[in-house]
């Protein structure tokens, strides 16, 4: 099972040929008045309204004020990082981590006016272990892949002691397993929302707010 999981991860991050038959191969999206230009083959929310709706809720739940410190893990092109950065202001710090380098490059271009956001192209599993024991974030936002964040990442996040965690999940079973790990680490679920973001399928998107 471990070999199979390793092979899947390697395949997901391997270089792939892309053929553009028409247009630029780029997509333009807007969230909270900010423009993103991303690769058409890259990640974006499946539902047209999802990125705006999720980022609005994360901004509401984060309670981040000027000078605040936030982590955005599995950050993609930095949509959530942008909202957190607007709340934290120039005296704040937002650290965003994403393993897909093209997404990080797209995010850096979209957020070039927010120098207090640091977007890092690195595996989240490695990054969180490097930052345990450092300055504690006020809030951590995670939007992991369908398999969830898992025991190692959640253990490192909770060990960092954030006051609030916002967890996003598109697979309810993996989402529930991750929530159980937070609760075992002393966090309690204080709000939960579910969105029909994948119409005509059995999939739902869930967002949870956890506090210690």
Short mmCIF file of C-alpha atoms in Angstrom, two decimals:
data_model
loop_
_atom_site.label_atom_id
_atom_site.label_comp_id
_atom_site.label_asym_id
_atom_site.label_seq_id
_atom_site.Cartn_x
_atom_site.Cartn_y
_atom_site.Cartn_z
CA UNK A 1 0.00 0.00 0.00
CA UNK A 2 2.84 2.39 0.81
CA UNK A 3 4.56 1.63 -2.50
CA UNK A 4 1.31 2.23 -4.38
CA UNK A 5 0.70 5.52 -2.58
CA UNK A 6 4.27 6.61 -3.31
CA UNK A 7 3.82 5.75 -6.99
CA UNK A 8 0.60 7.76 -7.18
CA UNK A 9 2.27 10.80 -5.61
CA UNK A 10 5.21 10.53 -8.00
CA UNK A 11 2.87 10.30 -11.00
CA UNK A 12 0.87 13.30 -9.83
CA UNK A 13 4.01 15.47 -9.66
CA UNK A 14 5.70 14.16 -12.81
CA UNK A 15 6.09 16.41 -15.83
CA UNK A 16 3.33 15.92 -18.41
CA UNK A 17 3.02 16.94 -22.03
CA UNK A 18 0.46 19.67 -22.66
CA UNK A 19 -0.98 20.45 -26.09
CA UNK A 20 -2.83 23.72 -26.69
CA UNK A 21 -5.07 23.48 -29.75
CA UNK A 22 -6.82 26.82 -29.34
CA UNK A 23 -6.39 29.86 -27.12
CA UNK A 24 -3.54 30.60 -24.74
CA UNK A 25 -3.81 27.59 -22.44
CA UNK A 26 -4.43 30.03 -19.59
CA UNK A 27 -7.61 30.76 -17.63
CA UNK A 28 -8.50 34.05 -15.94
CA UNK A 29 -10.43 34.01 -12.65
CA UNK A 30 -11.46 36.75 -10.23
CA UNK A 31 -11.95 36.41 -6.46
CA UNK A 32 -12.69 39.39 -4.20
CA UNK A 33 -11.72 41.75 -7.00
CA UNK A 34 -8.30 40.17 -7.51
CA UNK A 35 -7.27 38.69 -10.85
CA UNK A 36 -5.63 35.29 -11.24
CA UNK A 37 -4.24 33.93 -14.48
CA UNK A 38 -3.67 30.20 -14.11
CA UNK A 39 -2.80 27.25 -16.32
CA UNK A 40 -5.91 25.62 -17.77
CA UNK A 41 -4.53 22.26 -16.60
CA UNK A 42 -3.87 23.54 -13.06
CA UNK A 43 -6.11 23.35 -10.02
CA UNK A 44 -9.08 25.64 -9.54
CA UNK A 45 -12.36 25.06 -7.75
CA UNK A 46 -14.83 23.02 -9.77
CA UNK A 47 -17.85 25.25 -9.06
CA UNK A 48 -17.72 28.74 -10.53
CA UNK A 49 -18.78 30.39 -7.25
CA UNK A 50 -16.76 28.19 -4.91
CA UNK A 51 -13.49 30.12 -4.64
CA UNK A 52 -15.33 33.31 -3.71
CA UNK A 53 -17.68 31.60 -1.25
CA UNK A 54 -14.98 29.61 0.52
CA UNK A 55 -12.62 32.56 0.79
CA UNK A 56 -15.42 34.72 2.22
CA UNK A 57 -16.08 32.11 4.91
CA UNK A 58 -12.38 31.70 5.69
CA UNK A 59 -12.01 35.47 6.05
CA UNK A 60 -14.98 35.45 8.46
CA UNK A 61 -13.70 32.53 10.53
CA UNK A 62 -10.03 33.50 10.65
CA UNK A 63 -10.61 36.48 12.96
CA UNK A 64 -7.20 37.67 11.77
CA UNK A 65 -6.38 41.27 12.59
CA UNK A 66 -3.59 43.67 11.64
CA UNK A 67 -0.23 42.16 12.48
CA UNK A 68 -1.65 38.63 12.55
CA UNK A 69 0.19 35.50 11.48
CA UNK A 70 -1.36 32.81 9.27
CA UNK A 71 -0.43 29.63 7.44
CA UNK A 72 -2.17 28.56 4.22
CA UNK A 73 -1.31 24.91 3.57
CA UNK A 74 -1.96 23.25 0.20
CA UNK A 75 -2.41 26.83 -0.96
CA UNK A 76 -2.71 26.38 -4.72
CA UNK A 77 -2.45 29.78 -6.37
CA UNK A 78 -3.00 31.57 -3.06
CA UNK A 79 -6.68 32.53 -3.12
CA UNK A 80 -7.08 32.01 0.63
CA UNK A 81 -3.65 33.51 1.34
CA UNK A 82 -4.76 36.70 -0.40
CA UNK A 83 -7.76 37.13 1.89
CA UNK A 84 -5.68 36.40 4.98
CA UNK A 85 -3.05 38.89 3.85
CA UNK A 86 -5.63 41.63 3.41
CA UNK A 87 -6.73 41.05 7.01
CA UNK A 88 -3.20 40.87 8.46
CA UNK A 89 -1.95 43.95 6.64
CA UNK A 90 1.64 45.01 6.09
CA UNK A 91 2.61 44.25 9.69
CA UNK A 92 1.34 40.68 9.39
CA UNK A 93 2.81 37.48 7.97
CA UNK A 94 1.12 34.91 5.75
CA UNK A 95 3.07 31.76 4.87
CA UNK A 96 1.59 29.74 2.01
CA UNK A 97 2.84 26.31 0.93
CA UNK A 98 2.01 24.34 -2.22
CA UNK A 99 3.86 21.46 -3.89
CA UNK A 100 2.85 22.36 -7.47
CA UNK A 101 5.43 24.87 -8.71
CA UNK A 102 3.28 26.25 -11.57
CA UNK A 103 0.53 27.13 -9.07
CA UNK A 104 3.07 28.90 -6.85
CA UNK A 105 4.33 30.88 -9.84
CA UNK A 106 0.77 31.87 -10.73
CA UNK A 107 0.12 32.89 -7.13
CA UNK A 108 3.30 34.96 -6.93
CA UNK A 109 2.18 36.91 -10.00
CA UNK A 110 -1.32 37.49 -8.60
CA UNK A 111 -0.07 38.54 -5.15
CA UNK A 112 2.96 40.62 -6.13
CA UNK A 113 1.42 43.66 -4.39
CA UNK A 114 1.33 41.76 -1.06
CA UNK A 115 5.00 41.36 -0.08
CA UNK A 116 4.10 40.07 3.38
CA UNK A 117 2.82 36.87 1.75
CA UNK A 118 5.48 34.21 1.28
CA UNK A 119 4.53 31.48 -1.20
CA UNK A 120 6.74 28.42 -0.96
CA UNK A 121 6.94 25.54 -3.47
CA UNK A 122 7.45 22.59 -1.13
CA UNK A 123 5.69 19.51 0.13
CA UNK A 124 3.45 20.45 3.05
CA UNK A 125 4.54 17.38 5.04
CA UNK A 126 8.14 18.57 5.03
CA UNK A 127 7.38 22.26 5.54
CA UNK A 128 5.23 21.87 8.66
CA UNK A 129 7.87 19.77 10.44
CA UNK A 130 10.46 22.45 9.72
CA UNK A 131 8.23 25.10 11.32
CA UNK A 132 7.10 23.29 14.47
CA UNK A 133 8.54 25.16 17.44
CA UNK A 134 8.76 28.47 15.60
CA UNK A 135 6.43 31.45 15.88
CA UNK A 136 2.91 30.11 16.40
CA UNK A 137 0.34 31.11 13.77
CA UNK A 138 -2.93 32.68 14.87
CA UNK A 139 -4.80 30.66 12.25
CA UNK A 140 -3.99 27.77 9.93
CA UNK A 141 -6.01 27.07 6.79
CA UNK A 142 -5.68 23.65 5.13
CA UNK A 143 -7.23 22.56 1.83
CA UNK A 144 -5.61 19.13 1.31
CA UNK A 145 -6.21 16.74 -1.58
CA UNK A 146 -9.06 14.24 -1.50
CA UNK A 147 -7.12 11.79 0.71
CA UNK A 148 -6.99 14.41 3.49
CA UNK A 149 -4.11 15.89 5.47
CA UNK A 150 -3.44 12.83 7.60
CA UNK A 151 -1.88 12.13 10.97
CA UNK A 152 1.61 13.56 10.38
CA UNK A 153 0.51 16.93 8.99
CA UNK A 154 -2.27 17.41 11.52
CA UNK A 155 0.06 16.39 14.35
CA UNK A 156 2.56 19.06 13.28
CA UNK A 157 -0.15 21.70 12.82
CA UNK A 158 -1.68 21.10 16.24
CA UNK A 159 1.77 21.00 17.86
CA UNK A 160 2.32 24.52 16.51
CA UNK A 161 -0.58 25.69 18.68
CA UNK A 162 -2.74 27.88 16.43
CA UNK A 163 -5.78 29.42 18.11
CA UNK A 164 -7.98 28.55 15.12
CA UNK A 165 -7.82 26.00 12.31
CA UNK A 166 -9.96 26.09 9.18
CA UNK A 167 -10.00 22.72 7.40
CA UNK A 168 -11.43 22.25 3.90
CA UNK A 169 -12.23 18.79 2.55
CA UNK A 170 -13.91 17.44 -0.58
CA UNK A 171 -14.19 13.84 0.61
CA UNK A 172 -16.45 13.50 3.68
CA UNK A 173 -14.79 10.28 4.88
CA UNK A 174 -11.24 11.71 4.80
CA UNK A 175 -12.60 14.95 6.24
CA UNK A 176 -14.16 13.08 9.19
CA UNK A 177 -10.91 11.19 9.86
CA UNK A 178 -8.98 14.47 9.93
CA UNK A 179 -11.51 16.05 12.31
CA UNK A 180 -11.04 13.11 14.66
CA UNK A 181 -7.30 13.78 14.72
CA UNK A 182 -7.85 17.43 15.63
CA UNK A 183 -10.22 16.47 18.43
CA UNK A 184 -7.72 13.94 19.79
CA UNK A 185 -5.17 16.77 19.93
CA UNK A 186 -7.48 18.93 22.04
CA UNK A 187 -9.27 20.99 19.41
CA UNK A 188 -13.05 21.24 19.30
CA UNK A 189 -15.31 21.68 16.30
CA UNK A 190 -17.11 25.02 16.62
CA UNK A 191 -18.63 25.48 13.15
CA UNK A 192 -19.24 23.32 10.11
CA UNK A 193 -20.55 24.09 6.62
CA UNK A 194 -21.26 21.77 3.69
CA UNK A 195 -21.54 22.96 0.09
CA UNK A 196 -23.05 21.23 -2.95
CA UNK A 197 -20.02 22.22 -5.01
CA UNK A 198 -20.18 19.24 -7.38
CA UNK A 199 -23.77 19.24 -8.70
CA UNK A 200 -25.25 15.94 -9.87
CA UNK A 201 -22.57 13.93 -8.02
CA UNK A 202 -22.36 12.43 -4.53
CA UNK A 203 -19.45 14.70 -3.60
CA UNK A 204 -19.76 17.63 -1.19
CA UNK A 205 -17.25 20.21 0.03
CA UNK A 206 -16.99 20.63 3.81
CA UNK A 207 -15.39 23.44 5.79
CA UNK A 208 -14.77 23.19 9.53
CA UNK A 209 -13.66 25.71 12.14
CA UNK A 210 -11.74 24.26 15.08
CA UNK A 211 -10.57 25.97 18.25
CA UNK A 212 -8.45 24.88 21.16
#
